Amino acid sequence: MKTVVSRASFVHINYFIYWYSIRSPLRIILFWIPTLFISYNLGVIKILLLYWFIPYLFIFPVILYWNIIVNHYHTETGTRTVINPISNWITHNNGYHYIHHLFPNIPWYKLPKVHQELYPEGAEVTNNFFDSFKQLQSKSHESA
């Protein structure tokens, strides 16, 4: 488990650094300074750190790691679509991954509609993480 968490954290932290390096430093300052100031003055800075910052650094990378595996590993098309309302709500419809790869310019909130309209042939579709995991296992055994 340590290897999974550390690799996922490394990937996530690199992404975090890259994302914030391409964004305007002024926008970051204009968001975080007031947020931290208000949180501190309202006495909720610990809540902000405990329920946003710490999960963002330690839990989100694990979710991201498994999400990458589910979306890409052992697929014939290079990507898999996972139709699950809860995980798609959390990940901004990242489960509609095949459509995202075909049309990367479509905003996340339009992916379900585009998926319903197009439902491309050859798309590998599962309903949840466990279906995806079963598919991963069966394809692993086929290739062995």
mmCIF file of C-alpha atoms in Angstrom:
data_model
loop_
_atom_site.group_PDB
_atom_site.id
_atom_site.type_symbol
_atom_site.label_atom_id
_atom_site.label_comp_id
_atom_site.label_asym_id
_atom_site.label_seq_id
_atom_site.Cartn_x
_atom_site.Cartn_y
_atom_site.Cartn_z
ATOM 1 C CA MET A 1 0.000 0.000 0.000
ATOM 2 C CA LYS A 2 2.871 2.361 0.759
ATOM 3 C CA THR A 3 4.100 2.097 -2.845
ATOM 4 C CA VAL A 4 0.656 2.857 -4.246
ATOM 5 C CA VAL A 5 0.148 5.866 -2.007
ATOM 6 C CA SER A 6 3.632 7.255 -2.543
ATOM 7 C CA ARG A 7 3.485 6.887 -6.344
ATOM 8 C CA ALA A 8 0.013 8.366 -6.497
ATOM 9 C CA SER A 9 1.063 11.204 -4.224
ATOM 10 C CA PHE A 10 4.112 11.876 -6.381
ATOM 11 C CA VAL A 11 1.997 12.010 -9.554
ATOM 12 C CA HIS A 12 -0.587 14.192 -7.860
ATOM 13 C CA ILE A 13 1.929 16.591 -6.346
ATOM 14 C CA ASN A 14 3.641 16.953 -9.739
ATOM 15 C CA TYR A 15 0.253 17.713 -11.287
ATOM 16 C CA PHE A 16 -0.510 20.151 -8.464
ATOM 17 C CA ILE A 17 2.795 21.987 -9.011
ATOM 18 C CA TYR A 18 2.310 22.054 -12.793
ATOM 19 C CA TRP A 19 -1.284 23.264 -12.554
ATOM 20 C CA TYR A 20 -0.449 26.088 -10.193
ATOM 21 C CA SER A 21 2.639 27.066 -12.186
ATOM 22 C CA ILE A 22 0.555 27.682 -15.328
ATOM 23 C CA ARG A 23 -2.167 29.580 -13.501
ATOM 24 C CA SER A 24 -1.855 33.222 -12.687
ATOM 25 C CA PRO A 25 -0.056 33.705 -9.366
ATOM 26 C CA LEU A 26 -2.201 36.774 -8.788
ATOM 27 C CA ARG A 27 -5.396 34.695 -9.045
ATOM 28 C CA ILE A 28 -4.006 32.210 -6.553
ATOM 29 C CA ILE A 29 -3.077 34.963 -4.118
ATOM 30 C CA LEU A 30 -6.441 36.695 -4.552
ATOM 31 C CA PHE A 31 -8.203 33.434 -3.712
ATOM 32 C CA TRP A 32 -6.055 31.945 -0.934
ATOM 33 C CA ILE A 33 -5.145 35.020 1.100
ATOM 34 C CA PRO A 34 -8.806 35.988 1.751
ATOM 35 C CA THR A 35 -9.794 32.335 2.203
ATOM 36 C CA LEU A 36 -7.124 31.750 4.841
ATOM 37 C CA PHE A 37 -7.768 35.131 6.485
ATOM 38 C CA ILE A 38 -11.534 34.568 6.711
ATOM 39 C CA SER A 39 -11.084 30.964 7.880
ATOM 40 C CA TYR A 40 -8.664 32.070 10.572
ATOM 41 C CA ASN A 41 -10.905 34.902 11.779
ATOM 42 C CA LEU A 42 -13.977 32.675 11.847
ATOM 43 C CA GLY A 43 -12.024 30.041 13.768
ATOM 44 C CA VAL A 44 -12.449 27.406 11.061
ATOM 45 C CA ILE A 45 -8.882 27.244 9.753
ATOM 46 C CA LYS A 46 -8.467 23.774 11.305
ATOM 47 C CA ILE A 47 -11.612 22.615 9.515
ATOM 48 C CA LEU A 48 -10.292 23.975 6.210
ATOM 49 C CA LEU A 49 -7.007 22.164 6.692
ATOM 50 C CA LEU A 50 -8.527 18.957 8.042
ATOM 51 C CA TYR A 51 -11.366 18.554 5.550
ATOM 52 C CA TRP A 52 -9.958 20.127 2.408
ATOM 53 C CA PHE A 53 -6.195 20.497 2.326
ATOM 54 C CA ILE A 54 -5.145 17.221 3.967
ATOM 55 C CA PRO A 55 -7.616 15.060 1.980
ATOM 56 C CA TYR A 56 -6.539 16.875 -1.175
ATOM 57 C CA LEU A 57 -2.936 15.887 -0.572
ATOM 58 C CA PHE A 58 -3.421 12.359 0.792
ATOM 59 C CA ILE A 59 -6.802 10.931 -0.248
ATOM 60 C CA PHE A 60 -7.303 12.455 -3.676
ATOM 61 C CA PRO A 61 -4.034 10.960 -5.023
ATOM 62 C CA VAL A 62 -5.217 7.451 -4.130
ATOM 63 C CA ILE A 63 -8.565 8.063 -5.848
ATOM 64 C CA LEU A 64 -6.707 9.489 -8.843
ATOM 65 C CA TYR A 65 -4.351 6.497 -8.978
ATOM 66 C CA TRP A 66 -7.170 3.940 -9.033
ATOM 67 C CA ASN A 67 -9.159 6.080 -11.421
ATOM 68 C CA ILE A 68 -6.262 6.066 -13.894
ATOM 69 C CA ILE A 69 -5.987 2.276 -13.640
ATOM 70 C CA VAL A 70 -9.736 1.750 -14.115
ATOM 71 C CA ASN A 71 -9.880 4.133 -17.076
ATOM 72 C CA HIS A 72 -6.839 2.899 -18.994
ATOM 73 C CA TYR A 73 -5.477 -0.488 -17.931
ATOM 74 C CA HIS A 74 -6.184 -3.520 -20.160
ATOM 75 C CA THR A 75 -8.440 -1.764 -22.642
ATOM 76 C CA GLU A 76 -8.546 -2.391 -26.359
ATOM 77 C CA THR A 77 -9.359 1.231 -27.160
ATOM 78 C CA GLY A 78 -6.966 2.724 -24.611
ATOM 79 C CA THR A 79 -9.744 3.919 -22.343
ATOM 80 C CA ARG A 80 -12.852 2.701 -20.540
ATOM 81 C CA THR A 81 -16.143 4.426 -19.712
ATOM 82 C CA VAL A 82 -17.470 3.952 -16.176
ATOM 83 C CA ILE A 83 -21.080 5.052 -15.825
ATOM 84 C CA ASN A 84 -21.601 5.609 -12.125
ATOM 85 C CA PRO A 85 -23.487 8.704 -10.952
ATOM 86 C CA ILE A 86 -21.693 8.962 -7.603
ATOM 87 C CA SER A 87 -18.126 8.650 -8.860
ATOM 88 C CA ASN A 88 -18.906 10.803 -11.885
ATOM 89 C CA TRP A 89 -20.311 13.474 -9.584
ATOM 90 C CA ILE A 90 -17.136 13.405 -7.468
ATOM 91 C CA THR A 91 -14.786 13.403 -10.479
ATOM 92 C CA HIS A 92 -16.721 15.782 -12.770
ATOM 93 C CA ASN A 93 -17.796 12.999 -15.156
ATOM 94 C CA ASN A 94 -14.320 11.577 -15.502
ATOM 95 C CA GLY A 95 -15.972 8.182 -15.975
ATOM 96 C CA TYR A 96 -17.047 9.193 -19.482
ATOM 97 C CA HIS A 97 -13.447 8.745 -20.411
ATOM 98 C CA TYR A 98 -13.807 7.297 -23.901
ATOM 99 C CA ILE A 99 -15.857 10.296 -25.063
ATOM 100 C CA HIS A 100 -13.343 12.574 -23.360
ATOM 101 C CA HIS A 101 -10.522 10.975 -25.363
ATOM 102 C CA LEU A 102 -12.470 11.224 -28.625
ATOM 103 C CA PHE A 103 -13.529 14.830 -28.032
ATOM 104 C CA PRO A 104 -11.306 16.467 -25.384
ATOM 105 C CA ASN A 105 -12.815 19.902 -26.009
ATOM 106 C CA ILE A 106 -16.262 18.922 -24.678
ATOM 107 C CA PRO A 107 -16.833 20.356 -21.172
ATOM 108 C CA TRP A 108 -17.228 17.838 -18.335
ATOM 109 C CA TYR A 109 -20.888 18.680 -17.742
ATOM 110 C CA LYS A 110 -21.842 17.767 -21.345
ATOM 111 C CA LEU A 111 -20.086 14.385 -21.429
ATOM 112 C CA PRO A 112 -23.106 12.287 -20.280
ATOM 113 C CA LYS A 113 -25.350 13.790 -22.966
ATOM 114 C CA VAL A 114 -22.729 13.313 -25.679
ATOM 115 C CA HIS A 115 -22.172 9.737 -24.499
ATOM 116 C CA GLN A 116 -25.926 9.013 -24.768
ATOM 117 C CA GLU A 117 -26.147 10.558 -28.218
ATOM 118 C CA LEU A 118 -23.056 8.932 -29.679
ATOM 119 C CA TYR A 119 -22.379 5.824 -27.598
ATOM 120 C CA PRO A 120 -19.432 5.013 -29.822
ATOM 121 C CA GLU A 121 -18.920 1.528 -31.115
ATOM 122 C CA GLY A 122 -16.038 -0.177 -29.435
ATOM 123 C CA ALA A 123 -16.406 1.746 -26.193
ATOM 124 C CA GLU A 124 -15.722 -0.441 -23.197
ATOM 125 C CA VAL A 125 -18.411 0.438 -20.662
ATOM 126 C CA THR A 126 -18.807 -0.655 -17.041
ATOM 127 C CA ASN A 127 -21.235 0.465 -14.364
ATOM 128 C CA ASN A 128 -18.934 0.869 -11.376
ATOM 129 C CA PHE A 129 -15.460 0.305 -10.003
ATOM 130 C CA PHE A 130 -16.150 -3.346 -9.171
ATOM 131 C CA ASP A 131 -17.325 -4.144 -12.715
ATOM 132 C CA SER A 132 -14.211 -2.433 -14.014
ATOM 133 C CA PHE A 133 -12.056 -4.429 -11.614
ATOM 134 C CA LYS A 134 -13.675 -7.704 -12.777
ATOM 135 C CA GLN A 135 -12.970 -6.674 -16.359
ATOM 136 C CA LEU A 136 -9.371 -5.878 -15.442
ATOM 137 C CA GLN A 137 -8.936 -9.280 -13.795
ATOM 138 C CA SER A 138 -10.468 -11.218 -16.688
ATOM 139 C CA LYS A 139 -8.293 -9.407 -19.240
ATOM 140 C CA SER A 140 -5.218 -9.999 -17.063
ATOM 141 C CA HIS A 141 -5.929 -13.732 -17.055
ATOM 142 C CA GLU A 142 -6.519 -13.731 -20.826
ATOM 143 C CA SER A 143 -3.174 -12.071 -21.514
ATOM 144 C CA ALA A 144 -1.253 -14.353 -19.130
#
